[in-house]
Coordinates of N, CA and C in Angstrom, one line a residue:
F854 N 10.8 11.0 13.3 CA 9.8 10.1 12.9 C 9.9 8.7 13.6
P855 N 8.5 8.0 14.3 CA 8.8 6.6 14.7 C 8.7 5.7 13.9
V856 N 9.5 4.6 13.7 CA 9.3 3.5 12.8 C 8.0 2.7 13.3
T857 N 7.0 2.3 12.8 CA 5.9 1.6 13.1 C 6.3 0.3 12.7
I858 N 5.4 -0.8 13.3 CA 5.4 -1.8 13.0 C 4.4 -2.1 11.3
G859 N 3.7 -1.1 11.3 CA 3.1 -0.9 9.8 C 3.6 -0.9 9.0
L860 N 4.8 0.2 9.2 CA 5.4 0.9 8.1 C 6.6 -0.4 8.1
L861 N 6.9 -0.9 8.8 CA 8.1 -2.2 8.5 C 7.1 -3.4 8.0
L862 N 6.2 -3.8 8.2 CA 5.2 -4.7 7.6 C 5.0 -4.1 6.1
G863 N 4.9 -2.9 5.7 CA 4.8 -2.4 4.3 C 5.7 -2.4 3.5
I864 N 7.1 -1.9 4.2 CA 8.4 -2.4 3.4 C 8.5 -3.8 3.4
S865 N 8.1 -4.6 4.1 CA 8.4 -6.2 3.7 C 7.3 -6.6 2.8
A866 N 6.4 -6.0 3.1 CA 5.4 -6.6 1.9 C 5.6 -6.0 0.4
G867 N 6.2 -4.9 0.2 CA 6.6 -4.5 -1.0 C 8.0 -5.0 -1.6
L868 N 8.8 -5.1 -0.3 CA 10.0 -6.2 -1.2 C 9.7 -7.4 -1.8
S869 N 8.9 -8.1 -1.1 CA 8.2 -9.5 -1.2 C 7.7 -9.5 -2.3
E870 N 6.8 -8.4 -2.8 CA 6.3 -8.5 -4.1 C 7.2 -8.2 -4.9
Y871 N 8.2 -7.3 -4.9 CA 9.2 -7.3 -6.3 C 9.9 -8.2 -6.2
F872 N 10.6 -8.9 -5.3 CA 11.4 -9.7 -5.4 C 11.1 -11.2 -5.9
Y873 N 10.1 -11.8 -5.1 CA 9.2 -12.7 -5.6 C 8.2 -12.9 -6.7
G874 N 7.5 -11.9 -6.9 CA 7.1 -11.7 -7.9 C 7.2 -11.3 -9.1
I875 N 7.9 -9.9 -9.3 CA 8.5 -9.3 -10.3 C 9.2 -9.7 -10.8
M876 N 10.6 -10.4 -9.9 CA 12.1 -10.6 -10.1 C 11.5 -12.1 -10.3
G877 N 10.9 -12.8 -9.6 CA 10.2 -14.5 -9.6 C 11.6 -15.2 -9.0
A878 N 12.2 -14.3 -8.0 CA 12.8 -15.6 -7.0 C 11.9 -16.4 -6.6
R879 N 12.9 -17.5 -6.1 CA 12.4 -18.9 -5.4 C 12.3 -18.3 -4.1
Q880 N 11.4 -19.0 -3.3 CA 10.8 -19.2 -2.2 C 12.1 -19.2 -1.1
D881 N 12.9 -20.2 -1.5 CA 14.1 -20.5 -1.1 C 15.3 -19.9 -0.6
V882 N 15.1 -18.4 -1.2 CA 16.4 -17.6 -1.5 C 15.3 -16.3 -0.4
E883 N 16.2 -15.8 1.0 CA 15.7 -14.9 1.4 C 16.0 -13.2 1.5
L884 N 15.5 -12.5 1.3 CA 15.9 -11.0 1.0 C 15.5 -10.5 2.3
F885 N 16.8 -9.9 2.7 CA 16.8 -9.1 4.3 C 17.2 -7.9 4.2
I886 N 16.7 -6.8 4.7 CA 17.5 -5.3 5.0 C 18.7 -5.6 5.4
T887 N 19.8 -5.1 5.0 CA 21.0 -4.7 5.6 C 21.0 -3.4 6.4
E888 N 20.5 -2.4 6.2 CA 20.9 -1.5 6.5 C 19.7 -0.4 6.2
S889 N 19.6 0.7 7.1 CA 18.4 1.7 6.8 C 19.0 3.4 7.2
W890 N 18.6 4.0 6.8 CA 18.9 5.3 7.1 C 17.7 6.4 6.9
F891 N 17.5 7.4 7.7 CA 17.1 8.4 7.4 C 17.6 9.5 6.7
N892 N 16.6 9.9 5.7 CA 17.2 11.3 5.2 C 16.5 12.7 5.4
K893 N 16.9 13.9 5.8 CA 16.3 15.1 5.7 C 16.7 15.7 4.6
T894 N 16.0 16.1 3.8 CA 16.3 17.3 2.7 C 15.8 18.6 3.0
E895 N 16.4 19.5 3.1 CA 15.9 21.0 3.2 C 15.6 21.8 1.7
K896 N 15.5 22.7 1.6 CA 14.8 23.5 0.3 C 16.0 23.8 0.0
G897 N 16.8 23.5 -1.5 CA 17.7 23.7 -1.8 C 18.4 22.8 -2.4
Q898 N 18.2 21.8 -1.4 CA 19.4 20.5 -1.6 C 19.0 19.5 -2.5
T899 N 20.0 18.7 -2.9 CA 19.8 17.6 -3.6 C 21.0 16.7 -3.2
H900 N 20.5 15.3 -3.8 CA 21.6 14.2 -3.6 C 22.1 14.1 -4.9
H901 N 23.7 13.7 -5.0 CA 24.2 13.3 -6.1 C 24.0 12.1 -6.7
R902 N 24.6 11.7 -8.0 CA 24.1 10.6 -8.8 C 25.2 9.3 -8.1
H903 N 24.3 8.7 -7.5 CA 25.0 7.2 -7.4 C 24.3 6.0 -7.3
W904 N 24.9 4.9 -6.9 CA 24.0 3.7 -6.7 C 24.5 3.0 -5.6
H905 N 23.9 2.0 -5.2 CA 24.0 1.2 -4.1 C 24.9 -0.5 -3.9
P906 N 26.4 -0.2 -4.1 CA 27.1 -1.5 -4.4 C 26.7 -2.2 -3.1
N907 N 26.9 -3.6 -3.1 CA 27.1 -4.5 -2.1 C 25.3 -4.7 -1.4
S908 N 24.3 -4.5 -2.4 CA 23.0 -4.5 -2.1 C 22.3 -5.1 -3.5
I909 N 21.2 -5.7 -3.5 CA 20.4 -6.4 -4.2 C 19.5 -5.3 -4.4
L910 N 18.4 -5.0 -3.9 CA 17.3 -4.1 -4.0 C 17.6 -2.7 -3.3
S911 N 17.4 -1.4 -3.4 CA 17.6 -0.6 -2.3 C 15.8 -0.2 -2.7
G912 N 15.6 0.7 -1.8 CA 14.0 1.3 -1.5 C 14.3 3.1 -0.8
V913 N 12.8 3.4 -0.7 CA 13.1 4.9 -0.3 C 11.2 4.7 0.2
V914 N 11.2 5.1 1.3 CA 9.8 5.6 1.9 C 9.9 6.8 2.2
Y915 N 8.5 7.7 1.5 CA 8.3 9.3 1.6 C 7.4 9.5 2.9
L916 N 8.1 10.0 4.2 CA 7.1 10.2 5.3 C 6.7 11.6 5.7
Q917 N 7.6 12.6 4.7 CA 7.3 13.9 4.7 C 7.6 14.5 3.9
S918 N 7.3 15.1 2.9 CA 7.5 15.8 1.8 C 6.2 17.2 1.3
E919 N 6.7 17.8 0.4 CA 5.8 19.2 0.1 C 5.9 19.2 -1.2
G920 N 4.8 19.3 -2.1 CA 4.7 20.0 -3.4 C 5.3 18.9 -4.4
D921 N 5.5 19.6 -5.5 CA 5.7 18.7 -6.8 C 7.3 19.1 -6.9
T922 N 8.1 19.0 -6.3 CA 9.5 18.8 -6.1 C 10.3 18.0 -5.4
G923 N 11.5 17.9 -5.8 CA 12.6 16.9 -5.5 C 12.5 15.8 -6.0
R924 N 12.4 15.1 -7.1 CA 12.1 14.2 -7.9 C 13.0 13.0 -7.9
I925 N 13.0 11.9 -7.5 CA 14.0 10.9 -7.6 C 14.2 10.5 -9.3
K926 N 15.7 10.7 -9.6 CA 15.8 10.3 -10.8 C 16.5 9.3 -11.3
F927 N 16.5 8.4 -11.9 CA 17.1 6.9 -12.3 C 17.7 7.6 -13.6
I928 N 18.9 6.6 -13.8 CA 19.5 7.1 -14.9 C 20.1 5.7 -15.3
T929 N 19.6 4.8 -16.4 CA 20.5 3.7 -17.1 C 21.3 3.8 -17.5
S930 N 22.7 2.9 -16.9 CA 23.7 3.0 -17.2 C 24.2 2.1 -18.7
Q931 N 23.1 1.0 -19.0 CA 23.1 0.4 -20.4 C 22.7 1.5 -21.6
Y932 N 23.8 1.3 -23.0 CA 23.7 2.5 -23.8 C 23.1 1.4 -25.2
D933 N 22.5 1.6 -25.9 CA 21.7 0.8 -27.2 C 23.1 1.1 -28.4
T934 N 23.0 0.2 -29.4 CA 23.8 0.4 -30.2 C 23.9 1.5 -30.8
I935 N 22.2 1.3 -31.1 CA 21.7 2.7 -32.2 C 20.9 3.1 -31.6
E936 N 20.9 4.6 -31.4 CA 19.9 5.2 -30.7 C 18.8 5.7 -32.0
Y937 N 17.4 5.2 -31.7 CA 16.3 5.5 -32.5 C 15.7 6.8 -32.1
N938 N 14.8 7.5 -32.9 CA 13.9 8.3 -32.3 C 12.7 7.9 -31.8
I939 N 12.3 8.5 -30.4 CA 11.4 7.3 -29.5 C 10.1 8.5 -30.0
T940 N 8.7 8.1 -30.4 CA 7.4 8.6 -30.4 C 7.0 8.7 -29.1
E941 N 7.1 7.8 -27.9 CA 6.6 8.1 -26.4 C 7.5 7.9 -25.6
P942 N 8.3 8.3 -25.0 CA 9.1 7.7 -23.7 C 8.6 7.1 -22.8
N943 N 9.0 5.6 -22.1 CA 8.7 4.9 -21.2 C 9.5 4.3 -20.7
L944 N 9.7 3.9 -19.5 CA 10.6 3.5 -18.6 C 11.5 2.2 -19.3
Y945 N 11.1 1.7 -20.5 CA 11.8 0.7 -21.1 C 12.6 1.3 -22.2
N946 N 12.2 2.5 -22.8 CA 13.0 3.1 -23.8 C 13.8 4.4 -23.4
S947 N 14.0 4.9 -22.3 CA 14.3 6.1 -21.6 C 15.5 6.0 -21.1
R948 N 16.7 7.0 -21.3 CA 18.1 7.0 -20.8 C 18.0 6.9 -19.2
S949 N 16.6 7.7 -19.0 CA 16.5 8.5 -17.8 C 15.0 8.6 -17.2
W950 N 14.8 8.4 -16.3 CA 12.9 8.6 -15.8 C 12.9 9.3 -14.0
T951 N 12.2 9.8 -14.1 CA 11.9 10.7 -12.6 C 10.5 9.9 -11.5
V952 N 10.9 9.7 -10.6 CA 9.5 9.8 -9.9 C 9.2 10.7 -8.7
Q953 N 7.8 11.2 -8.5 CA 7.7 12.3 -7.8 C 7.4 11.9 -6.5
P954 N 8.3 12.4 -5.6 CA 7.8 11.3 -3.9 C 6.5 12.0 -3.6
E955 N 5.5 11.1 -2.9 CA 4.6 11.1 -2.7 C 4.5 10.9 -1.1
V956 N 4.2 11.5 -0.1 CA 3.9 11.0 1.1 C 3.3 9.6 1.6
G957 N 4.0 8.6 2.1 CA 3.2 7.2 2.0 C 3.6 6.4 1.3
S958 N 4.4 6.8 0.1 CA 5.0 5.8 -1.2 C 6.2 5.5 -1.1
M959 N 6.2 4.4 -1.5 CA 7.6 3.3 -1.1 C 8.1 3.1 -3.2
V960 N 9.4 3.6 -3.4 CA 10.0 3.2 -4.5 C 11.2 2.2 -4.4
I961 N 11.0 0.8 -5.0 CA 12.0 0.0 -4.8 C 12.6 0.0 -5.9
F962 N 13.9 -0.3 -6.2 CA 14.5 -0.3 -7.4 C 15.8 -1.0 -7.5
P963 N 16.3 -2.0 -8.1 CA 17.3 -2.6 -8.3 C 18.6 -1.8 -7.9
S964 N 19.4 -2.1 -6.8 CA 20.5 -1.6 -6.4 C 21.7 -0.9 -7.3
N965 N 22.0 -1.3 -8.4 CA 22.7 -1.1 -9.3 C 22.3 0.1 -10.2
V966 N 21.0 0.6 -10.2 CA 20.6 1.6 -11.2 C 21.2 2.8 -10.2
E967 N 21.8 4.0 -11.7 CA 22.1 5.0 -10.8 C 21.1 5.7 -10.5
H968 N 21.3 6.6 -9.7 CA 20.1 7.7 -9.2 C 20.5 9.1 -8.4
M969 N 19.6 9.8 -8.5 CA 19.8 11.0 -8.3 C 18.9 11.5 -7.3
V970 N 18.8 13.0 -6.5 CA 17.6 13.4 -5.9 C 17.9 15.0 -6.7
E971 N 16.7 15.3 -7.2 CA 16.6 16.6 -7.8 C 16.5 17.8 -6.9
E972 N 16.6 18.8 -7.3 CA 16.5 20.1 -6.1 C 15.0 20.3 -5.4
Y973 N 15.1 20.3 -4.2 CA 14.0 20.4 -3.3 C 13.5 21.8 -3.2
H974 N 12.3 22.1 -3.2 CA 11.9 23.4 -3.3 C 10.9 23.4 -2.0
G975 N 10.6 23.1 -1.3 CA 9.7 22.8 -0.3 C 10.1 23.5 1.1
D976 N 9.3 24.4 1.2 CA 9.7 24.7 2.5 C 9.8 24.1 4.0
T977 N 9.2 22.8 3.9 CA 9.1 21.9 5.1 C 10.1 21.0 4.7
P978 N 10.9 20.5 5.4 CA 12.0 19.6 5.1 C 11.3 18.3 4.6
R979 N 11.8 17.8 3.6 CA 11.2 16.5 3.6 C 12.2 15.5 4.0
I980 N 11.1 14.5 4.7 CA 11.9 13.2 5.6 C 11.7 11.8 4.9
S981 N 12.7 11.1 4.4 CA 12.5 9.9 4.3 C 13.4 8.7 4.8
L982 N 12.9 7.4 4.8 CA 13.5 6.2 4.9 C 13.9 5.6 3.9
A983 N 15.2 5.5 3.7 CA 16.3 4.2 2.6 C 16.3 3.3 3.1
F984 N 16.8 2.1 2.4 CA 17.2 0.9 2.8 C 17.8 0.2 1.8
N985 N 18.7 -0.7 2.3 CA 19.4 -1.7 1.3 C 19.1 -3.0 1.7
T986 N 19.2 -4.2 0.8 CA 18.6 -5.7 0.9 C 20.2 -6.2 0.5
F987 N 20.0 -7.7 1.2 CA 20.5 -8.6 0.3 C 20.3 -9.9 0.4
V988 N 20.6 -11.3 -0.3 CA 20.4 -12.3 0.1 C 20.9 -13.4 0.7
K989 N 20.3 -14.5 1.3 CA 20.7 -15.8 1.9 C 20.1 -16.7 1.2
G990 N 20.7 -17.9 1.0 CA 19.8 -19.3 0.8 C 20.5 -19.7 -0.4
N991 N 19.6 -20.5 -1.0 CA 20.0 -21.1 -2.3 C 20.2 -20.0 -3.4
I992 N 21.1 -19.6 -3.7 CA 20.7 -18.4 -4.6 C 20.6 -18.9 -6.0
N993 N 21.5 -20.1 -6.3 CA 21.5 -20.8 -7.5 C 21.8 -22.4 -7.2
T994 N 21.1 -23.4 -8.2 CA 21.0 -24.4 -7.6 C 21.8 -24.8 -9.0
D995 N 22.2 -24.4 -10.0 CA 22.8 -25.0 -11.2 C 24.1 -25.2 -11.1
P996 N 24.8 -26.7 -11.4 CA 25.9 -26.9 -11.1 C 27.1 -25.9 -11.6
L997 N 26.9 -25.3 -13.0 CA 27.8 -24.4 -13.3 C 28.0 -22.9 -12.4
T998 N 27.1 -22.7 -12.0 CA 26.8 -21.4 -11.3 C 26.6 -21.4 -9.9
K999 N 26.5 -22.6 -9.3 CA 25.8 -22.6 -7.9 C 26.5 -21.8 -6.9
L1000 N 25.4 -21.2 -6.1 CA 25.7 -20.2 -4.8 C 24.9 -20.5 -3.9
V1001 N 25.4 -20.5 -2.7 CA 24.7 -20.7 -1.4 C 25.3 -19.8 -0.7
I1002 N 24.4 -19.0 -0.1 CA 25.2 -17.7 1.2 C 24.1 -18.3 2.2

């Protein structure tokens, strides 16, 4: 699968929206991709539970996929002191949640969030492009926690 300028610009725009818009990072901190790789998932394959150390945000873009199968599952490592009965599960009160891959979609998430890929049942291999990021610049200017990379 060719990596086009449009795909790279889409990834860059999504990362900017997440990092500067959602996370509220200052503009003098630069987020950049440190590595990327293609994944080919065949029928019956899964991917083990893991996270991405030495990275700030990670993501995956789905280039080819088939059917309602092989969801990416996120698992929180944060546990509550008290477990409440939940009336309606959502992203903020669940221990895990899944995202159904769709061709052309991108999922960006904090790299320390554990995740895995459920079994894929499609007859055509799923192809995805995954990536990790890091930061440089004036990460923190507070005198007690100052960090410049």
